[in-house]
Coordinates of C-alpha atoms and ligand atoms in Angstrom, one line a residue:
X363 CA 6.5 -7.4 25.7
X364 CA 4.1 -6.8 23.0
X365 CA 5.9 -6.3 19.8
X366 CA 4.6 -4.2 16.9
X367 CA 5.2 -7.0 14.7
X368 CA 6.7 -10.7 14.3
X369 CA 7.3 -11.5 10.6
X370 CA 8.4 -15.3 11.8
X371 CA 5.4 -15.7 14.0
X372 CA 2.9 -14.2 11.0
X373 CA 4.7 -16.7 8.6
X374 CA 4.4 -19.8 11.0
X375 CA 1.5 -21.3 10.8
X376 CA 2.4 -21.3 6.8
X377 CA 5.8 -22.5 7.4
X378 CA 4.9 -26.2 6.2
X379 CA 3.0 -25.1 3.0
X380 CA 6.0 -22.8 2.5
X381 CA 8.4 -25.4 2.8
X382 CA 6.7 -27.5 0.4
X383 CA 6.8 -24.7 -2.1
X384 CA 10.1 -23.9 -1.9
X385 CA 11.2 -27.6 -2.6
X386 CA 9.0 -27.7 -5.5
X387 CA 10.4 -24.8 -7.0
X388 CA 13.8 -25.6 -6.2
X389 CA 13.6 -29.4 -8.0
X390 CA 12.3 -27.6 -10.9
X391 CA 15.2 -26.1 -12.0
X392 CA 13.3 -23.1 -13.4
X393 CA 13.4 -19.8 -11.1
X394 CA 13.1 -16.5 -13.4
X395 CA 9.1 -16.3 -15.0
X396 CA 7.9 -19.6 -15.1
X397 CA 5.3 -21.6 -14.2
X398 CA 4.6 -20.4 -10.2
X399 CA 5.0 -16.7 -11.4
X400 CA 2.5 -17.3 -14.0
X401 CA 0.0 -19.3 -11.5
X402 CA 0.6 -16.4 -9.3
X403 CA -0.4 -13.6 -11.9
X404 CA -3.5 -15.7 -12.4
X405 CA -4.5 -16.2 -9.4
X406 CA -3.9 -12.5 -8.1
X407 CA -6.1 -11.8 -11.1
X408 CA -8.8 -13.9 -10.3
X409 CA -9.0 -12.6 -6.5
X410 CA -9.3 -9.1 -7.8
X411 CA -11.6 -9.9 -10.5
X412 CA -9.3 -7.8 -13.4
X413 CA -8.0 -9.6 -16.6
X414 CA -4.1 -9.0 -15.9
X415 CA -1.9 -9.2 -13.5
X416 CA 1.9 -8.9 -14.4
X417 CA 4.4 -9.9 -11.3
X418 CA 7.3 -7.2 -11.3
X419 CA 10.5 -7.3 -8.3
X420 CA 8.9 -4.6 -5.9
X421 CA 6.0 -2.0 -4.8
X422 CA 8.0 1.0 -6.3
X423 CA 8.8 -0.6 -9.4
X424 CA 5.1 -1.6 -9.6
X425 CA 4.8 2.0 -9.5
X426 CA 6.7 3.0 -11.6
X427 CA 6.3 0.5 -14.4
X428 CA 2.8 1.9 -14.5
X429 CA 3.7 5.4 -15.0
X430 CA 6.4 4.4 -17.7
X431 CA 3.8 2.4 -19.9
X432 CA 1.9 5.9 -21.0
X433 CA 5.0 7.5 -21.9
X434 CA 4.3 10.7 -20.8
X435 CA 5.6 13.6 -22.4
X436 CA 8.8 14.6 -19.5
X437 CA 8.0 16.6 -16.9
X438 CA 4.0 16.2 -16.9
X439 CA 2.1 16.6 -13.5
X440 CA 1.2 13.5 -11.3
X441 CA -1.1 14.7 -8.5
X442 CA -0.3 12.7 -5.9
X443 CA -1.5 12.8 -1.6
X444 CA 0.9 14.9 0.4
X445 CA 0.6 12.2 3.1
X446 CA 2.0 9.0 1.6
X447 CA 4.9 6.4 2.2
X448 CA 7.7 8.0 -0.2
X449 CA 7.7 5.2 -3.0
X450 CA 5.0 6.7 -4.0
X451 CA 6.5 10.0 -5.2
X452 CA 9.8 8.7 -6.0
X453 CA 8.0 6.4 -9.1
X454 CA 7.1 9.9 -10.5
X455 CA 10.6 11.6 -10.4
X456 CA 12.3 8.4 -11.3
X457 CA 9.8 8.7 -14.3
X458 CA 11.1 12.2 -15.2
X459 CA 7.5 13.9 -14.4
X460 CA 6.4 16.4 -11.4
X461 CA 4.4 15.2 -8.5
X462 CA 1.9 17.5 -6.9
X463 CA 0.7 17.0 -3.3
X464 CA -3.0 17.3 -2.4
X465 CA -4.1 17.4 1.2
X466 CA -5.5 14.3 2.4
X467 CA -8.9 14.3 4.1
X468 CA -8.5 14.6 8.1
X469 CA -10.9 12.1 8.6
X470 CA -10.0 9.2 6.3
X471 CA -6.1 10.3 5.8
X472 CA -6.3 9.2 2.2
X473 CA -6.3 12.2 -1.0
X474 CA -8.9 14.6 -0.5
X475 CA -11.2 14.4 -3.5
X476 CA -12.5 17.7 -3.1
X477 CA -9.1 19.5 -3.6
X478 CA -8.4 17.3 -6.4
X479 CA -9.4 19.8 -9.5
X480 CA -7.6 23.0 -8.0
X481 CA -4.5 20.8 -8.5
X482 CA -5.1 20.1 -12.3
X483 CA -2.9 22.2 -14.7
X484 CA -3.1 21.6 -18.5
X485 CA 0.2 19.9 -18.2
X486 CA -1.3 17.0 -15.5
X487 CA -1.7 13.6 -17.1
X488 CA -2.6 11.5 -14.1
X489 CA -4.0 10.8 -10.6
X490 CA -1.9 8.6 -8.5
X491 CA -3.7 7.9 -5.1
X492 CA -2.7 6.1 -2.2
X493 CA -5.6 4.0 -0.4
X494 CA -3.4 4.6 2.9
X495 CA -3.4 1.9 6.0
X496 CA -5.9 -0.2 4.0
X497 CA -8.5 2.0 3.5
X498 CA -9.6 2.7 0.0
X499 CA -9.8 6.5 -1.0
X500 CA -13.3 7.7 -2.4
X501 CA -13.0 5.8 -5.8
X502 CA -16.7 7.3 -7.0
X503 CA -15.6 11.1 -6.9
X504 CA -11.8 10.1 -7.8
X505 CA -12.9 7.9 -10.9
X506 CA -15.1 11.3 -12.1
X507 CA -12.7 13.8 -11.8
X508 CA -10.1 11.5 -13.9
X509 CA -12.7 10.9 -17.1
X510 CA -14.0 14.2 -16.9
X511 CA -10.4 15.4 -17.2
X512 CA -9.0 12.8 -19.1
X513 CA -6.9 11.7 -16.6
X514 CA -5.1 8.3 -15.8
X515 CA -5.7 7.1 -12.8
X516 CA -2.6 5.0 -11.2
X517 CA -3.5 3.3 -7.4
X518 CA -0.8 2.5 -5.2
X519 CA -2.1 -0.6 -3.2
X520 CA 0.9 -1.4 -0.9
X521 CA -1.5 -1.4 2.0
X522 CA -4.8 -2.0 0.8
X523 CA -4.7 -6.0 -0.4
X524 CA -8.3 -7.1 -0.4
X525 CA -9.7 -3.4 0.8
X526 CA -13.1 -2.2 -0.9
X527 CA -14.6 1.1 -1.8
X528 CA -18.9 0.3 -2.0
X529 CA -18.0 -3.5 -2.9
X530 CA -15.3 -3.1 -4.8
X531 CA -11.3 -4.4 -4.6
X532 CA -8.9 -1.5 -4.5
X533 CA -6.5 -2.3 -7.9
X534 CA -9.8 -2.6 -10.0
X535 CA -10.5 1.0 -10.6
X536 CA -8.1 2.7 -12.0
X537 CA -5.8 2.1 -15.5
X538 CA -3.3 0.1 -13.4
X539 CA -2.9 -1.0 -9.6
X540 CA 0.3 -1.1 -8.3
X541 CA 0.8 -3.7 -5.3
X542 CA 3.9 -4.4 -3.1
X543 CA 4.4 -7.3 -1.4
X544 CA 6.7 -6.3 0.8
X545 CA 7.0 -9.3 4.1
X546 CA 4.9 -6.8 5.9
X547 CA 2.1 -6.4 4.3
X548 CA -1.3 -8.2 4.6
X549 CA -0.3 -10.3 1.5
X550 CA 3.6 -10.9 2.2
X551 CA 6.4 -12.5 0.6
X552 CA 9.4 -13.3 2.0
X553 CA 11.0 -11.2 0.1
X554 CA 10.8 -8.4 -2.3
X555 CA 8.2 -8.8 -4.5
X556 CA 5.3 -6.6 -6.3
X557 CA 2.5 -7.0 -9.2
X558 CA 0.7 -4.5 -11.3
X559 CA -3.0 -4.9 -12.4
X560 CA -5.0 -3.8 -15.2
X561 CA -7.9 -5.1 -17.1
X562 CA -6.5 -3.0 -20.7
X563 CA -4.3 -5.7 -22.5
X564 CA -2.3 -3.4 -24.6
X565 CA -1.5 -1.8 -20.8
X566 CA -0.7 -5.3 -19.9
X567 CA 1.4 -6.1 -22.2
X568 CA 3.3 -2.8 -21.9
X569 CA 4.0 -3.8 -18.6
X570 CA 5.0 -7.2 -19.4
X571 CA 7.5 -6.3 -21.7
X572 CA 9.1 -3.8 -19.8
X573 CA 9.7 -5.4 -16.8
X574 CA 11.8 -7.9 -18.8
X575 CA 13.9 -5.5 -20.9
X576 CA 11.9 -4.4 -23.3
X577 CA 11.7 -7.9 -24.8
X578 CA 8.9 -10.0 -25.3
X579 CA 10.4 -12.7 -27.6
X580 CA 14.2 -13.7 -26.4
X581 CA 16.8 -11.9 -27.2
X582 CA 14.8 -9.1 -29.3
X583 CA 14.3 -6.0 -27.4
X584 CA 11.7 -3.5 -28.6
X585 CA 11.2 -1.2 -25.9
X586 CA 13.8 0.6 -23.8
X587 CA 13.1 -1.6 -21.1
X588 CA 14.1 -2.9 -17.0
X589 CA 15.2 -6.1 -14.9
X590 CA 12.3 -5.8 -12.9
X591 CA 11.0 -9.8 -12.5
X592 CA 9.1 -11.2 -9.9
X593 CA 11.2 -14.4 -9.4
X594 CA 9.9 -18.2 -9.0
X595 CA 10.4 -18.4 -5.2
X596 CA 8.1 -15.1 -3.7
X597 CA 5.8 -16.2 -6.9
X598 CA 5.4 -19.6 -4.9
X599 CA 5.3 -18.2 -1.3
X600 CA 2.9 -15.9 -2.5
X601 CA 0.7 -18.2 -4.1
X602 CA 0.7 -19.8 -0.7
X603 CA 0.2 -16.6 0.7
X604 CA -2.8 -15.6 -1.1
X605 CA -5.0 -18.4 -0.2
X606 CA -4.8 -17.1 3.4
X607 CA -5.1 -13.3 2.5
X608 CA -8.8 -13.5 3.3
X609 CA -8.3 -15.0 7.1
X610 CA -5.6 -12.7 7.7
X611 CA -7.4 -9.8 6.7
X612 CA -10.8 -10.8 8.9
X613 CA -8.0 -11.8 11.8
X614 CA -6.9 -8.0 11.2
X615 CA -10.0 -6.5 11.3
X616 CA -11.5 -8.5 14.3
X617 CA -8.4 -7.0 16.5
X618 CA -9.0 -3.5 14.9
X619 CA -12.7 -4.1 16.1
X620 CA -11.7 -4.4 19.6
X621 CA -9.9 -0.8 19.6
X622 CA -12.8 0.4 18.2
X623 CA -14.9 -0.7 21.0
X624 CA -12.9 0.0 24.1
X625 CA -10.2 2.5 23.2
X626 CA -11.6 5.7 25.2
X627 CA -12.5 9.0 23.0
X628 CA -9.1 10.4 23.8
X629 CA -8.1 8.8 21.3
X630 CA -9.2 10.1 17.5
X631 CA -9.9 6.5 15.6
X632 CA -9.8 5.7 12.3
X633 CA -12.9 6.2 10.3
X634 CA -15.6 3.9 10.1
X635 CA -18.0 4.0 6.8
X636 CA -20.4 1.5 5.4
X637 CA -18.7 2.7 2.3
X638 CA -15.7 1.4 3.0
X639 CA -14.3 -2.6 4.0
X640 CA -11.0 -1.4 5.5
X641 CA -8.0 -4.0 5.8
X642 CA -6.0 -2.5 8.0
X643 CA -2.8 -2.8 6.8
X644 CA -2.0 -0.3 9.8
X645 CA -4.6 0.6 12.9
X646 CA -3.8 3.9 13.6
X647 CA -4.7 6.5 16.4
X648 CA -4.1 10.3 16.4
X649 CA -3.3 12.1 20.2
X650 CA -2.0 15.4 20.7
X651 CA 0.2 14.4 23.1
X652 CA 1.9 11.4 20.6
X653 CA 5.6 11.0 21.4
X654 CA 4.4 10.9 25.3
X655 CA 2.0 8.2 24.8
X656 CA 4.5 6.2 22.7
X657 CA 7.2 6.2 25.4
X658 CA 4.2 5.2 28.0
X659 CA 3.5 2.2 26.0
X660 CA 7.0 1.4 25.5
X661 CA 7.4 1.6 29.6
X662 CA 4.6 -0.7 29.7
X663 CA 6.0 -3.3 27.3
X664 CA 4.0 -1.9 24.3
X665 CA 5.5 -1.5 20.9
X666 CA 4.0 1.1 18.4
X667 CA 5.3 2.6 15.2
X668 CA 4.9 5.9 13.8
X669 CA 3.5 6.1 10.0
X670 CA 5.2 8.1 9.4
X671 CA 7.4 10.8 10.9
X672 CA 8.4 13.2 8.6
X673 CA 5.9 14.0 5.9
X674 CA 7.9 13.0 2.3
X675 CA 7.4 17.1 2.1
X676 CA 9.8 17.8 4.7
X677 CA 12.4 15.0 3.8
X678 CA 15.8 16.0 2.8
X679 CA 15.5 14.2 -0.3
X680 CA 13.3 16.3 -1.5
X681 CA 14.8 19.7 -1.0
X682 CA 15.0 21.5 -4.5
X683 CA 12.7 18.9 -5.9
X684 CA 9.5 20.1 -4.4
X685 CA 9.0 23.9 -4.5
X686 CA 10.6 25.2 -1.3
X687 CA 8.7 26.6 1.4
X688 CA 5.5 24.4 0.5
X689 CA 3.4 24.0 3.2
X690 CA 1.0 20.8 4.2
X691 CA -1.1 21.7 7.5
X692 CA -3.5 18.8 7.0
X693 CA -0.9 16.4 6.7
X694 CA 2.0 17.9 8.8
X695 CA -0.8 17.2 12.0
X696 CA -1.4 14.0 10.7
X697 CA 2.6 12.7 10.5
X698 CA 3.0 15.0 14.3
X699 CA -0.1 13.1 15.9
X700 CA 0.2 9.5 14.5
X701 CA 0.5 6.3 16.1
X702 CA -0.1 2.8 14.8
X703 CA -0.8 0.2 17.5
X704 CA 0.3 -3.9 17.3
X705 CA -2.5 -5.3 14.9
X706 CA -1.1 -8.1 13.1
X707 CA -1.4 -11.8 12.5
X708 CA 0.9 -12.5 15.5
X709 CA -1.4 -10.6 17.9
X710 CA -4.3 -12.2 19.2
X711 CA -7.6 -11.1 21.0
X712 CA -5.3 -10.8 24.5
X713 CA -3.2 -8.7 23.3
X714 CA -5.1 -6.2 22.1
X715 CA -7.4 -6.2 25.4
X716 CA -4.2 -5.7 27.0
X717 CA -2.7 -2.7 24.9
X718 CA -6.6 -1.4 25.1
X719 CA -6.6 -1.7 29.0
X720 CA -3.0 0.1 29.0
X721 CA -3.6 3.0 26.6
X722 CA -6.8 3.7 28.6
X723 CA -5.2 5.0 31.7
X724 CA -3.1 7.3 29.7
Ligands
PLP1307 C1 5.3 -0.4 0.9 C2 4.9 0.7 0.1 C3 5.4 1.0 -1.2 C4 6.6 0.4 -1.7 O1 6.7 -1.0 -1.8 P1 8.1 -1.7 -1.9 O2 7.7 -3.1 -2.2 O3 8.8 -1.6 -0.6 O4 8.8 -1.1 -3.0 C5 4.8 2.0 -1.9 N1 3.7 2.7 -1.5 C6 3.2 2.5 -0.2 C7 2.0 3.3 0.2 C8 3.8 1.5 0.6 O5 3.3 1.3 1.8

């Protein structure tokens, strides 16, 4: 059996350093925003080469956080991909403004630049993209649109730890990036955890003080605020974490390197660009005949996931929230023809010869 992932066997060969860190923190005695969250923010910082980086509890919070430190006038536009994980659009409603879904680009999955302005209304006040399965959206068109229009631009970076658009990190272009460290993402706690990222330190501090109730000396609260830490413990596993982010991407993209060598054309690949220095968070195909293929590899030991099913469009959440009858052809193919395939930490060179040789006499 191939499994799609293995959380214990990605965390293993860390387990020691791990260990180590959780003593440490443990005999300190000190485990809400001390010193490992703040070595954490700095080092996350440093790796993206942006002056701030505030540790907050999750990915949607990260999110949101970001979209509560402009204080928005209610009920403003986000424009938003219509093919995204559903965090993403809940940070908006939970902020009290709208979310409009733009079409994603067949080819790359990620916000189609190009269909960006038709979506802006004098009531939008930002861009929230989604650099989707660790590939970075097209930041140079993207960034345009947002000064021309005065627009904040807001990246959600769940997937995309360590991915670059023409040399640079995703989380350095826009006003803020949002990250989740989620256990399975390419940089994973162990836990809940997230961080947002700006270079702006009025922005920074925004964030800083409303993660933490609004206070930024004890007991005096200035801002309506939120429990929204990043504790001690994820702060120290990630700062473990992070010094192997750059191995586990390269492991990530040598695997993805091998489907895109010897998968046959049946199946539509994910796009390669010189543009682009992709971390696959996820290594996707897209066939016709999906469901079939995923029970085939399941008969032959193979696990695969589907990202994602049901398009955040068509989820019963939001019925009444997003105008009814809305329709998404672009990325209603995409959730009907999607399949991610094992390409994780815990998967070596083997494996992926083997799901290769497998999917290839489908
Ligand atoms: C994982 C993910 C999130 C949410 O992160 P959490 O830490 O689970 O809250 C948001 N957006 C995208 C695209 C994600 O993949």
């Amino acid at each position: 059996m191939i499994p799609y992932e293995n959380l214990g066997a990605v965390n293993k060969p860390f387990f020691e350093e791990l260990k180590q860190s959780f003593a440490s923190t443990l005999e300190s005695g000190w485990y809400i925003l001390g010193h490992q969250v703040k070595s954490f923010e700095q080092a996350f910082a440093d790796f993206l080469g942006v002056k701030h980086c505030i540790g907050v509890a999750n990915g949607l919070e990260a999110l949101f956080l970001s979209l509560k430190a402009f204080d928005f006038k209610p009920g403003s536009e986000v424009i938003v991909p219509s093919n995204t994980y559903i965090a993403t659009i809940l940070s908006i409603l939970h902020a009290g403004l709208k979310p409009v879904l733009v079409e994603p680009d067949i080819r790359t999955y990620n916000i189609d630049a190009n269909r960006i302005e038709e979506a802006i209304t004098p009531r939008t006040c930002a861009v929230m993209i989604v650099h989707l399965y660790g590939k970075c959206c097209e930041m140079d068109k993207i960034k345009k649109i947002c000064s021309q229009h005065q627009l904040k631009l807001i990246e959600d970076c769940a997937q995309s730890h360590g991915a670059a658009f023409k040399k640079q990190l995703s989380g350095t272009f826009g006003e803020f990036g949002a990250f989740s460290f989620y256990p399975t993402k390419n940089l994973g706690a162990l836990g809940d955890a997230g961080a947002v990222t700006t270079s702006d330190p009025d922005l920074a501090k925004r964030i800083s003080t409303l993660r933490n109730y609004g206070s930024e000396k004890k007991y005096y609260n200035d801002l309506i605020g939120y429990n929204s830490r990043l504790d001690e413990v994820q702060a120290a596993f990630l700062l473990v974490k992070l010094k192997h982010l750059e191995e586990i991407n390269n492991h990530k993209r040598k695997l993805a390197a091998i489907y895109h060598q010897h998968l046959k054309e049946d199946f539509i690949k994910p796009f390669v660009h010189a543009d682009y220095l992709d971390v696959y968070h996820i290594f996707n195909i897209r066939h016709p005949k999906r469901d079939q293929l995923k029970k085939y590899l399941i008969d032959h030991g193979i696990q695969t996931e589907i990202h994602y099913p049901v398009p955040p469009h068509k989820q019963k959440a939001m019925q009444g929230v997003l105008p009814a009858h809305i329709s998404f052809p672009i990325s209603e193919e995409i959730h009907r023809t999607t399949l991610s395939l094992p390409c994780s930490t815990a998967h070596s060179e083997e494996d992926i010869y083997r799901v290769v040789e497998i999917m290839n006499k489908f």
